[in-house]
PDB file of C-alpha atoms and ligand atoms in Angstrom:
ATOM      1  CA  UNK A  24     -28.409 -10.566 -10.420  1.00  0.00           C
ATOM      2  CA  UNK A  25     -26.945  -7.017 -10.110  1.00  0.00           C
ATOM      3  CA  UNK A  26     -24.745  -6.278  -7.416  1.00  0.00           C
ATOM      4  CA  UNK A  27     -25.667  -3.387  -4.684  1.00  0.00           C
ATOM      5  CA  UNK A  28     -22.074  -1.936  -5.989  1.00  0.00           C
ATOM      6  CA  UNK A  29     -23.143  -2.196  -9.226  1.00  0.00           C
ATOM      7  CA  UNK A  30     -26.481   0.208  -8.622  1.00  0.00           C
ATOM      8  CA  UNK A  31     -23.865   2.469  -7.711  1.00  0.00           C
ATOM      9  CA  UNK A  32     -21.591   2.653 -10.567  1.00  0.00           C
ATOM     10  CA  UNK A  33     -24.201   2.403 -13.151  1.00  0.00           C
ATOM     11  CA  UNK A  34     -26.371   5.559 -11.018  1.00  0.00           C
ATOM     12  CA  UNK A  35     -23.217   7.417 -11.840  1.00  0.00           C
ATOM     13  CA  UNK A  36     -22.846   6.789 -15.041  1.00  0.00           C
ATOM     14  CA  UNK A  37     -26.310   7.439 -15.769  1.00  0.00           C
ATOM     15  CA  UNK A  38     -25.973  11.248 -14.081  1.00  0.00           C
ATOM     16  CA  UNK A  39     -22.690  11.381 -16.199  1.00  0.00           C
ATOM     17  CA  UNK A  40     -24.598  10.519 -19.475  1.00  0.00           C
ATOM     18  CA  UNK A  41     -27.719  12.865 -18.638  1.00  0.00           C
ATOM     19  CA  UNK A  42     -25.122  16.024 -18.031  1.00  0.00           C
ATOM     20  CA  UNK A  43     -23.099  15.199 -20.784  1.00  0.00           C
ATOM     21  CA  UNK A  44     -26.526  15.615 -23.384  1.00  0.00           C
ATOM     22  CA  UNK A  45     -27.738  18.207 -21.333  1.00  0.00           C
ATOM     23  CA  UNK A  46     -25.485  20.277 -18.919  1.00  0.00           C
ATOM     24  CA  UNK A  47     -28.224  21.828 -17.070  1.00  0.00           C
ATOM     25  CA  UNK A  48     -30.534  18.788 -16.375  1.00  0.00           C
ATOM     26  CA  UNK A  49     -29.971  18.484 -13.013  1.00  0.00           C
ATOM     27  CA  UNK A  50     -29.948  22.025 -12.313  1.00  0.00           C
ATOM     28  CA  UNK A  51     -33.376  22.992 -13.677  1.00  0.00           C
ATOM     29  CA  UNK A  52     -34.785  19.925 -11.265  1.00  0.00           C
ATOM     30  CA  UNK A  53     -33.496  21.354  -8.623  1.00  0.00           C
ATOM     31  CA  UNK A  54     -35.795  24.108  -7.037  1.00  0.00           C
ATOM     32  CA  UNK A  55     -38.785  22.820  -8.705  1.00  0.00           C
ATOM     33  CA  UNK A  56     -40.776  20.035 -10.399  1.00  0.00           C
ATOM     34  CA  UNK A  57     -43.857  20.688 -12.721  1.00  0.00           C
ATOM     35  CA  UNK A  58     -45.330  17.029 -13.328  1.00  0.00           C
ATOM     36  CA  UNK A  59     -48.608  17.665 -15.537  1.00  0.00           C
ATOM     37  CA  UNK A  60     -48.861  13.583 -14.874  1.00  0.00           C
ATOM     38  CA  UNK A  61     -49.332  11.505 -11.744  1.00  0.00           C
ATOM     39  CA  UNK A  62     -49.261   7.876 -12.335  1.00  0.00           C
ATOM     40  CA  UNK A  63     -50.960   5.067  -9.878  1.00  0.00           C
ATOM     41  CA  UNK A  64     -49.472   1.849 -11.509  1.00  0.00           C
ATOM     42  CA  UNK A  65     -48.625  -1.520 -10.178  1.00  0.00           C
ATOM     43  CA  UNK A  66     -45.488  -2.066  -7.958  1.00  0.00           C
ATOM     44  CA  UNK A  67     -44.606  -5.096 -10.502  1.00  0.00           C
ATOM     45  CA  UNK A  68     -40.680  -4.283 -11.822  1.00  0.00           C
ATOM     46  CA  UNK A  69     -41.607  -5.222 -15.244  1.00  0.00           C
ATOM     47  CA  UNK A  70     -43.799  -1.688 -15.765  1.00  0.00           C
ATOM     48  CA  UNK A  71     -41.601   1.154 -14.991  1.00  0.00           C
ATOM     49  CA  UNK A  72     -43.683   4.332 -15.209  1.00  0.00           C
ATOM     50  CA  UNK A  73     -41.244   6.462 -16.621  1.00  0.00           C
ATOM     51  CA  UNK A  74     -39.094   4.132 -19.049  1.00  0.00           C
ATOM     52  CA  UNK A  75     -42.545   2.801 -20.551  1.00  0.00           C
ATOM     53  CA  UNK A  76     -43.844   6.415 -21.343  1.00  0.00           C
ATOM     54  CA  UNK A  77     -40.682   7.701 -22.451  1.00  0.00           C
ATOM     55  CA  UNK A  78     -41.058  10.427 -19.737  1.00  0.00           C
ATOM     56  CA  UNK A  79     -38.033  11.967 -18.163  1.00  0.00           C
ATOM     57  CA  UNK A  80     -37.352  13.051 -14.170  1.00  0.00           C
ATOM     58  CA  UNK A  81     -39.382  15.682 -13.522  1.00  0.00           C
ATOM     59  CA  UNK A  82     -42.094  14.676 -16.070  1.00  0.00           C
ATOM     60  CA  UNK A  83     -44.357  12.103 -13.930  1.00  0.00           C
ATOM     61  CA  UNK A  84     -45.587  12.131 -10.355  1.00  0.00           C
ATOM     62  CA  UNK A  85     -45.680   8.490  -9.526  1.00  0.00           C
ATOM     63  CA  UNK A  86     -47.679   6.317  -6.629  1.00  0.00           C
ATOM     64  CA  UNK A  87     -47.493   2.476  -6.998  1.00  0.00           C
ATOM     65  CA  UNK A  88     -49.107  -0.139  -5.243  1.00  0.00           C
ATOM     66  CA  UNK A  89     -50.124  -3.993  -5.422  1.00  0.00           C
ATOM     67  CA  UNK A  90     -52.436  -4.349  -8.114  1.00  0.00           C
ATOM     68  CA  UNK A  91     -52.305  -0.083  -8.828  1.00  0.00           C
ATOM     69  CA  UNK A  92     -55.319   0.353  -6.500  1.00  0.00           C
ATOM     70  CA  UNK A  93     -57.507   3.338  -5.688  1.00  0.00           C
ATOM     71  CA  UNK A  94     -58.528   2.320  -1.917  1.00  0.00           C
ATOM     72  CA  UNK A  95     -59.738   5.414   0.640  1.00  0.00           C
ATOM     73  CA  UNK A  96     -58.398   4.311   3.514  1.00  0.00           C
ATOM     74  CA  UNK A  97     -54.671   4.594   1.925  1.00  0.00           C
ATOM     75  CA  UNK A  98     -53.079   7.611   3.455  1.00  0.00           C
ATOM     76  CA  UNK A  99     -50.071   6.924   1.361  1.00  0.00           C
ATOM     77  CA  UNK A 100     -52.148   7.328  -1.997  1.00  0.00           C
ATOM     78  CA  UNK A 101     -54.640  10.008  -0.508  1.00  0.00           C
ATOM     79  CA  UNK A 102     -51.941  12.272   0.680  1.00  0.00           C
ATOM     80  CA  UNK A 103     -49.871  11.553  -3.088  1.00  0.00           C
ATOM     81  CA  UNK A 104     -53.610  12.479  -4.450  1.00  0.00           C
ATOM     82  CA  UNK A 105     -53.828  15.651  -2.807  1.00  0.00           C
ATOM     83  CA  UNK A 106     -50.678  17.160  -3.128  1.00  0.00           C
ATOM     84  CA  UNK A 107     -50.558  15.718  -7.191  1.00  0.00           C
ATOM     85  CA  UNK A 108     -54.148  17.841  -7.680  1.00  0.00           C
ATOM     86  CA  UNK A 109     -53.906  21.012  -5.217  1.00  0.00           C
ATOM     87  CA  UNK A 110     -50.251  21.557  -5.367  1.00  0.00           C
ATOM     88  CA  UNK A 111     -48.508  20.413  -8.585  1.00  0.00           C
ATOM     89  CA  UNK A 112     -51.736  21.267 -10.369  1.00  0.00           C
ATOM     90  CA  UNK A 113     -51.350  17.952 -12.862  1.00  0.00           C
ATOM     91  CA  UNK A 114     -52.948  17.889 -15.739  1.00  0.00           C
ATOM     92  CA  UNK A 115     -53.884  14.371 -15.958  1.00  0.00           C
ATOM     93  CA  UNK A 116     -54.091  10.984 -13.684  1.00  0.00           C
ATOM     94  CA  UNK A 117     -53.317   7.757 -15.324  1.00  0.00           C
ATOM     95  CA  UNK A 118     -54.437   4.463 -13.726  1.00  0.00           C
ATOM     96  CA  UNK A 119     -52.150   2.002 -15.334  1.00  0.00           C
ATOM     97  CA  UNK A 120     -52.780  -1.849 -14.866  1.00  0.00           C
ATOM     98  CA  UNK A 121     -51.059  -4.940 -16.584  1.00  0.00           C
ATOM     99  CA  UNK A 122     -51.958  -8.324 -18.053  1.00  0.00           C
ATOM    100  CA  UNK A 123     -50.302 -10.701 -16.193  1.00  0.00           C
ATOM    101  CA  UNK A 124     -50.637  -8.925 -12.649  1.00  0.00           C
ATOM    102  CA  UNK A 125     -50.221 -11.411  -9.856  1.00  0.00           C
ATOM    103  CA  UNK A 126     -52.308  -9.212  -7.459  1.00  0.00           C
ATOM    104  CA  UNK A 127     -55.161  -9.646  -9.454  1.00  0.00           C
ATOM    105  CA  UNK A 128     -54.767 -13.170 -10.344  1.00  0.00           C
ATOM    106  CA  UNK A 129     -54.461 -13.461  -6.340  1.00  0.00           C
ATOM    107  CA  UNK A 130     -57.814 -12.085  -6.368  1.00  0.00           C
ATOM    108  CA  UNK A 131     -59.136 -14.754  -8.668  1.00  0.00           C
ATOM    109  CA  UNK A 132     -58.034 -17.485  -6.506  1.00  0.00           C
ATOM    110  CA  UNK A 133     -58.472 -19.115  -2.868  1.00  0.00           C
ATOM    111  CA  UNK A 134     -55.143 -18.800  -1.433  1.00  0.00           C
ATOM    112  CA  UNK A 135     -54.796 -16.852   2.241  1.00  0.00           C
ATOM    113  CA  UNK A 136     -51.678 -14.789   1.820  1.00  0.00           C
ATOM    114  CA  UNK A 137     -51.629 -12.869   5.137  1.00  0.00           C
ATOM    115  CA  UNK A 138     -51.953  -9.309   5.531  1.00  0.00           C
ATOM    116  CA  UNK A 139     -51.910  -9.119   1.336  1.00  0.00           C
ATOM    117  CA  UNK A 140     -55.691 -10.771   1.687  1.00  0.00           C
ATOM    118  CA  UNK A 141     -56.828  -7.471   3.316  1.00  0.00           C
ATOM    119  CA  UNK A 142     -55.541  -5.599   0.032  1.00  0.00           C
ATOM    120  CA  UNK A 143     -56.346  -8.100  -2.601  1.00  0.00           C
ATOM    121  CA  UNK A 144     -59.937  -8.138  -1.035  1.00  0.00           C
ATOM    122  CA  UNK A 145     -60.538  -4.922  -3.048  1.00  0.00           C
ATOM    123  CA  UNK A 146     -60.262  -6.314  -6.191  1.00  0.00           C
ATOM    124  CA  UNK A 147     -62.308  -9.694  -5.055  1.00  0.00           C
ATOM    125  CA  UNK A 148     -65.296  -6.652  -4.832  1.00  0.00           C
ATOM    126  CA  UNK A 149     -64.109  -5.552  -8.494  1.00  0.00           C
ATOM    127  CA  UNK A 150     -64.953  -9.069  -9.323  1.00  0.00           C
ATOM    128  CA  UNK A 151     -68.540  -9.350  -7.340  1.00  0.00           C
ATOM    129  CA  UNK A 152     -69.427  -5.998  -8.974  1.00  0.00           C
ATOM    130  CA  UNK A 153     -69.032  -7.330 -12.498  1.00  0.00           C
ATOM    131  CA  UNK A 154     -69.540 -11.508 -11.843  1.00  0.00           C
ATOM    132  CA  UNK A 155     -71.757 -11.555 -14.356  1.00  0.00           C
ATOM    133  CA  UNK A 156     -69.906 -10.650 -17.552  1.00  0.00           C
ATOM    134  CA  UNK A 157     -67.228 -12.530 -16.031  1.00  0.00           C
ATOM    135  CA  UNK A 158     -68.614 -15.760 -15.572  1.00  0.00           C
ATOM    136  CA  UNK A 159     -69.561 -15.537 -18.971  1.00  0.00           C
ATOM    137  CA  UNK A 160     -66.486 -15.568 -20.456  1.00  0.00           C
ATOM    138  CA  UNK A 161     -65.149 -19.173 -21.242  1.00  0.00           C
ATOM    139  CA  UNK A 162     -61.722 -19.778 -20.477  1.00  0.00           C
ATOM    140  CA  UNK A 163     -59.227 -18.328 -17.156  1.00  0.00           C
ATOM    141  CA  UNK A 164     -56.774 -16.554 -18.926  1.00  0.00           C
ATOM    142  CA  UNK A 165     -59.357 -14.150 -20.710  1.00  0.00           C
ATOM    143  CA  UNK A 166     -61.437 -13.864 -17.422  1.00  0.00           C
ATOM    144  CA  UNK A 167     -58.273 -12.680 -15.653  1.00  0.00           C
ATOM    145  CA  UNK A 168     -57.600 -10.219 -18.711  1.00  0.00           C
ATOM    146  CA  UNK A 169     -60.990  -8.488 -18.237  1.00  0.00           C
ATOM    147  CA  UNK A 170     -60.809  -8.252 -14.669  1.00  0.00           C
ATOM    148  CA  UNK A 171     -57.611  -6.481 -15.058  1.00  0.00           C
ATOM    149  CA  UNK A 172     -59.330  -4.021 -17.407  1.00  0.00           C
ATOM    150  CA  UNK A 173     -62.181  -3.878 -14.781  1.00  0.00           C
ATOM    151  CA  UNK A 174     -60.370  -3.122 -12.145  1.00  0.00           C
ATOM    152  CA  UNK A 175     -58.455   0.001 -14.005  1.00  0.00           C
ATOM    153  CA  UNK A 176     -61.709   1.204 -14.470  1.00  0.00           C
ATOM    154  CA  UNK A 177     -63.056   0.972 -10.929  1.00  0.00           C
ATOM    155  CA  UNK A 178     -59.920   2.376  -9.742  1.00  0.00           C
ATOM    156  CA  UNK A 179     -60.596   5.436 -12.047  1.00  0.00           C
ATOM    157  CA  UNK A 180     -64.092   5.690 -10.942  1.00  0.00           C
ATOM    158  CA  UNK A 181     -63.127   5.290  -7.419  1.00  0.00           C
ATOM    159  CA  UNK A 182     -60.618   8.865  -7.904  1.00  0.00           C
ATOM    160  CA  UNK A 183     -63.737  10.519  -8.937  1.00  0.00           C
ATOM    161  CA  UNK A 184     -65.276   9.767  -6.010  1.00  0.00           C
ATOM    162  CA  UNK A 185     -63.223  11.326  -3.667  1.00  0.00           C
ATOM    163  CA  UNK A 186     -63.798  14.680  -2.552  1.00  0.00           C
ATOM    164  CA  UNK A 187     -59.784  15.950  -3.784  1.00  0.00           C
ATOM    165  CA  UNK A 188     -60.834  15.430  -7.327  1.00  0.00           C
ATOM    166  CA  UNK A 189     -64.741  16.353  -7.414  1.00  0.00           C
ATOM    167  CA  UNK A 190     -62.975  19.598  -5.779  1.00  0.00           C
ATOM    168  CA  UNK A 191     -60.670  20.251  -8.256  1.00  0.00           C
ATOM    169  CA  UNK A 192     -63.268  19.444 -11.213  1.00  0.00           C
ATOM    170  CA  UNK A 193     -65.368  22.021 -10.238  1.00  0.00           C
ATOM    171  CA  UNK A 194     -62.972  24.800  -9.215  1.00  0.00           C
ATOM    172  CA  UNK A 195     -60.490  23.841 -12.230  1.00  0.00           C
ATOM    173  CA  UNK A 196     -61.999  21.355 -14.813  1.00  0.00           C
ATOM    174  CA  UNK A 197     -58.975  19.023 -14.328  1.00  0.00           C
ATOM    175  CA  UNK A 198     -57.202  16.572 -14.168  1.00  0.00           C
ATOM    176  CA  UNK A 199     -58.654  14.329 -16.701  1.00  0.00           C
ATOM    177  CA  UNK A 200     -58.568  10.562 -15.387  1.00  0.00           C
ATOM    178  CA  UNK A 201     -57.491   7.903 -17.790  1.00  0.00           C
ATOM    179  CA  UNK A 202     -57.395   3.841 -17.400  1.00  0.00           C
ATOM    180  CA  UNK A 203     -55.163   2.186 -19.094  1.00  0.00           C
ATOM    181  CA  UNK A 204     -53.496  -1.605 -18.921  1.00  0.00           C
ATOM    182  CA  UNK A 205     -50.188  -2.451 -20.292  1.00  0.00           C
ATOM    183  CA  UNK A 206     -49.251  -5.319 -22.103  1.00  0.00           C
ATOM    184  CA  UNK A 207     -46.444  -7.424 -21.105  1.00  0.00           C
ATOM    185  CA  UNK A 208     -45.922  -8.995 -24.205  1.00  0.00           C
ATOM    186  CA  UNK A 209     -45.516  -6.056 -26.293  1.00  0.00           C
ATOM    187  CA  UNK A 210     -44.734  -2.931 -24.194  1.00  0.00           C
ATOM    188  CA  UNK A 211     -48.092  -1.269 -25.687  1.00  0.00           C
ATOM    189  CA  UNK A 212     -49.826   0.599 -23.484  1.00  0.00           C
ATOM    190  CA  UNK A 213     -53.989   0.347 -23.975  1.00  0.00           C
ATOM    191  CA  UNK A 214     -56.740   2.811 -23.234  1.00  0.00           C
ATOM    192  CA  UNK A 215     -59.533   1.120 -21.440  1.00  0.00           C
ATOM    193  CA  UNK A 216     -61.038   4.086 -19.616  1.00  0.00           C
ATOM    194  CA  UNK A 217     -61.233   7.703 -19.421  1.00  0.00           C
ATOM    195  CA  UNK A 218     -63.479  10.377 -17.850  1.00  0.00           C
ATOM    196  CA  UNK A 219     -62.834  13.781 -18.899  1.00  0.00           C
ATOM    197  CA  UNK A 220     -63.085  16.380 -15.870  1.00  0.00           C
ATOM    198  CA  UNK A 221     -66.710  16.545 -14.852  1.00  0.00           C
ATOM    199  CA  UNK A 222     -68.111  13.850 -16.019  1.00  0.00           C
ATOM    200  CA  UNK A 223     -70.953  12.914 -14.256  1.00  0.00           C
ATOM    201  CA  UNK A 224     -70.611  10.558 -11.810  1.00  0.00           C
ATOM    202  CA  UNK A 225     -73.450   8.378  -9.190  1.00  0.00           C
ATOM    203  CA  UNK A 226     -74.975  10.613  -7.539  1.00  0.00           C
ATOM    204  CA  UNK A 227     -74.457   8.877  -4.226  1.00  0.00           C
ATOM    205  CA  UNK A 228     -71.102   9.542  -4.443  1.00  0.00           C
ATOM    206  CA  UNK A 229     -71.808  13.218  -4.819  1.00  0.00           C
ATOM    207  CA  UNK A 230     -70.405  15.909  -2.477  1.00  0.00           C
ATOM    208  CA  UNK A 231     -72.498  19.070  -2.966  1.00  0.00           C
ATOM    209  CA  UNK A 232     -70.297  21.392  -0.226  1.00  0.00           C
ATOM    210  CA  UNK A 233     -67.047  21.348  -2.315  1.00  0.00           C
TER     211      UNK A 233
HETATM  212 CO1   CO B 318     -49.662  -6.011 -10.961  1.00  0.00          CO
END
């Protein structure tokens, strides 16, 4: 386990290496950020957004929570989304789940975990929407993997249900929404679902006064 002093020391080394490779690196980033991507990922320490996508500081706006959820009462997520879409004008939003996700696994279980129950309950709803497909899968492992994929798909759909996205689609034909699942075993991102800007959505969720 790294000690906190080591964290500070390694930070100095990293900053030194960045400047050695590109003397203007930090100067360029001081005043402005122009990321083209918003990443909504799991808080899991094994799925770091920048490292697995080879992106540098300044290239990706990041929001992470347990099981990469898009919940319409989450002020944190909604604030990040609004800023990313209306101020930064990101071109793409990536919702990234990962196989082996403890949050999704917990949602398939029946153990009370306190406050986390309320968060996880949203994944139980995803299970309920897709119960027939999931319960036709013979092994628990495969069922979990499929729920992880379906959860990503639902969260992409949840983005499209927001007035923030619908307004931007109408005005700017952006951003495009992408659902991916990361495999901890080989480090590969698998695209599982996507919605180009202005993809028709279920009319019940459409706002017509934006
Ligand atoms: Co996870």
